[in-house]
């Protein structure tokens, strides 16, 4: 059984994570997923890949807190958060949020809140590998 | 000894991940930050000088006294997702 909170180098399977979340409760009438991917451009410049730096132990603690807070605040049945690190090529997936609830509204709201809060609270950093050179990403308000 | 860990832009600029400091006198998180600025003025100037500090993976007051074995992380603003 896959852990619901993970940081990993390898890619993830959205279908597999949906299947896992459905195992936790037969009451789920809605499963919402958010997938973040590497764009091949940024500020008009070509991007080849993104490299992530991580404070893994603290990041996992922050992600677990996100999960607990989301379940408690939005009354969802379960949340899964998987984030990749290392070098991720343009077009590949970076992060996956899966929120399962009895009804769609809570699932949408929990998934939305999770990705917004992850960006602010989880110690991860990304560097864009450009066509020429590289640059650390400065977080922008979403 | 106190272990300082750098991440992201800060590790890149410093060209190292870790720095260790002897606790020859009582030091707080604030005095450690001041020492870090003197080690290399360039470290903590990225992102307009904005950075976060964690003590043993948790936020802590600047007046917190450091003890042997503590781990202090200097971190640029988070940028995951």
Coordinates of N, CA, C and O in Angstrom, one line a residue, chain B residues 20-67:
Chain B
X20 N 29.3 24.2 10.4 CA 29.1 23.9 11.8 C 29.8 25.0 12.6 O 30.8 25.6 12.2
X21 N 29.2 25.3 13.7 CA 29.7 26.4 14.6 C 29.9 25.8 16.0 O 29.1 25.1 16.5
X22 N 31.1 26.2 16.6 CA 31.3 25.9 18.0 C 30.5 26.8 18.9 O 30.4 28.0 18.5
X23 N 30.0 26.3 19.9 CA 29.3 27.2 20.9 C 30.2 27.6 22.0 O 30.2 27.1 23.1
X24 N 31.1 28.6 21.6 CA 32.1 29.0 22.6 C 31.4 29.9 23.7 O 31.9 30.1 24.7
X25 N 30.3 30.5 23.3 CA 29.5 31.3 24.3 C 28.0 31.1 24.0 O 27.7 30.6 23.0
X26 N 27.2 31.7 24.9 CA 25.8 31.6 24.7 C 25.4 32.3 23.4 O 25.8 33.4 23.2
X27 N 24.8 31.5 22.6 CA 24.3 32.1 21.3 C 22.8 31.9 21.2 O 22.3 30.9 21.5
X28 N 22.2 32.9 20.6 CA 20.8 32.8 20.3 C 20.7 32.7 18.7 O 21.6 32.8 18.0
X29 N 19.4 32.4 18.3 CA 19.2 32.4 16.8 C 19.6 33.7 16.2 O 20.1 33.7 15.1
X30 N 19.3 34.8 16.9 CA 19.6 36.1 16.3 C 21.2 36.3 16.2 O 21.6 36.7 15.1
X31 N 21.9 35.9 17.2 CA 23.4 36.1 17.1 C 23.9 35.2 16.0 O 24.9 35.5 15.3
X32 N 23.4 34.0 15.9 CA 23.8 33.1 14.8 C 23.5 33.7 13.5 O 24.4 33.6 12.6
X33 N 22.4 34.3 13.3 CA 22.1 35.0 12.0 C 23.1 36.1 11.8 O 23.5 36.3 10.6
X34 N 23.4 36.8 12.8 CA 24.4 37.9 12.6 C 25.8 37.3 12.2 O 26.5 37.9 11.4
X35 N 26.2 36.2 12.8 CA 27.4 35.6 12.5 C 27.4 35.1 11.0 O 28.3 35.3 10.2
X36 N 26.2 34.6 10.6 CA 26.1 34.1 9.2 C 26.3 35.2 8.2 O 26.8 35.1 7.2
X37 N 25.8 36.4 8.6 CA 25.9 37.5 7.7 C 27.4 37.9 7.5 O 27.8 38.3 6.5
X38 N 28.1 37.7 8.6 CA 29.5 38.1 8.5 C 30.4 37.1 7.7 O 31.4 37.4 7.2
X39 N 29.9 35.8 7.8 CA 30.6 34.7 7.1 C 30.7 35.0 5.6 O 31.7 34.9 4.9
X40 N 29.6 35.4 5.0 CA 29.5 35.8 3.6 C 28.3 36.7 3.4 O 27.2 36.2 3.5
X41 N 28.6 38.0 3.2 CA 27.5 38.9 3.1 C 26.5 38.6 2.0 O 25.4 39.0 2.0
X42 N 27.0 37.8 1.0 CA 26.1 37.5 -0.1 C 25.0 36.5 0.2 O 24.0 36.5 -0.4
X43 N 25.3 35.6 1.2 CA 24.3 34.5 1.4 C 22.9 34.9 1.5 O 22.0 34.4 0.9
X44 N 22.7 35.9 2.5 CA 21.3 36.1 2.9 C 20.7 37.3 2.2 O 19.8 37.9 2.7
X45 N 21.3 37.7 1.1 CA 20.8 38.9 0.4 C 19.8 38.5 -0.8 O 19.3 39.4 -1.4
X46 N 19.7 37.2 -1.1 CA 18.8 36.9 -2.2 C 17.4 37.1 -1.8 O 17.1 37.3 -0.6
X47 N 16.6 37.2 -2.8 CA 15.1 37.5 -2.6 C 14.9 38.7 -1.7 O 14.1 38.8 -0.8
X48 N 15.8 39.7 -2.0 CA 15.6 41.0 -1.2 C 15.9 40.8 0.3 O 15.4 41.5 1.1
X49 N 16.8 39.8 0.6 CA 17.2 39.6 2.0 C 16.1 38.8 2.8 O 16.3 38.6 4.0
X50 N 15.1 38.3 2.1 CA 14.1 37.5 2.7 C 14.5 36.1 2.9 O 14.8 35.4 1.9
X51 N 14.5 35.6 4.1 CA 14.8 34.2 4.4 C 14.1 33.8 5.7 O 13.7 34.6 6.5
X52 N 13.9 32.5 5.8 CA 13.3 31.9 7.0 C 14.3 31.1 7.7 O 15.3 30.6 7.2
X53 N 14.1 31.0 9.0 CA 15.0 30.2 9.9 C 14.2 29.2 10.7 O 13.2 29.6 11.2
X54 N 14.6 28.0 10.7 CA 14.0 26.9 11.5 C 15.0 26.3 12.5 O 16.2 26.1 12.1
X55 N 14.6 26.1 13.7 CA 15.4 25.5 14.7 C 14.9 24.1 14.9 O 13.7 23.9 15.3
X56 N 15.7 23.1 14.6 CA 15.2 21.7 14.7 C 13.9 21.4 14.0 O 13.0 20.8 14.6
X57 N 13.8 22.0 12.8 CA 12.6 21.9 11.9 C 11.4 22.6 12.4 O 10.3 22.3 11.9
X58 N 11.5 23.5 13.3 CA 10.3 24.2 13.8 C 10.7 25.7 13.9 O 11.9 26.1 14.1
X59 N 9.7 26.6 13.7 CA 10.0 28.0 13.9 C 10.3 28.3 15.4 O 9.7 27.6 16.2
X60 N 11.1 29.3 15.6 CA 11.5 29.6 17.0 C 11.8 31.1 17.1 O 12.1 31.7 16.1
X61 N 11.6 31.6 18.3 CA 11.9 33.0 18.6 C 13.3 33.3 18.4 O 14.2 32.5 18.6
X62 N 13.6 34.5 17.9 CA 15.0 34.9 17.7 C 15.9 34.9 19.0 O 17.1 34.7 18.9
X63 N 15.2 35.0 20.1 CA 15.9 35.0 21.4 C 16.2 33.6 21.9 O 16.9 33.5 22.9
X64 N 15.8 32.6 21.2 CA 16.0 31.2 21.7 C 17.5 30.9 21.8 O 18.2 31.1 20.9
X65 N 17.9 30.4 23.0 CA 19.3 30.0 23.2 C 19.6 28.7 22.4 O 18.8 27.8 22.5
X66 N 20.7 28.7 21.8 CA 21.0 27.4 21.0 C 21.8 26.5 22.0 O 22.5 27.0 22.9
X67 N 21.7 25.2 21.7 CA 22.4 24.2 22.5 C 23.1 23.3 21.6 O 22.8 23.2 20.4

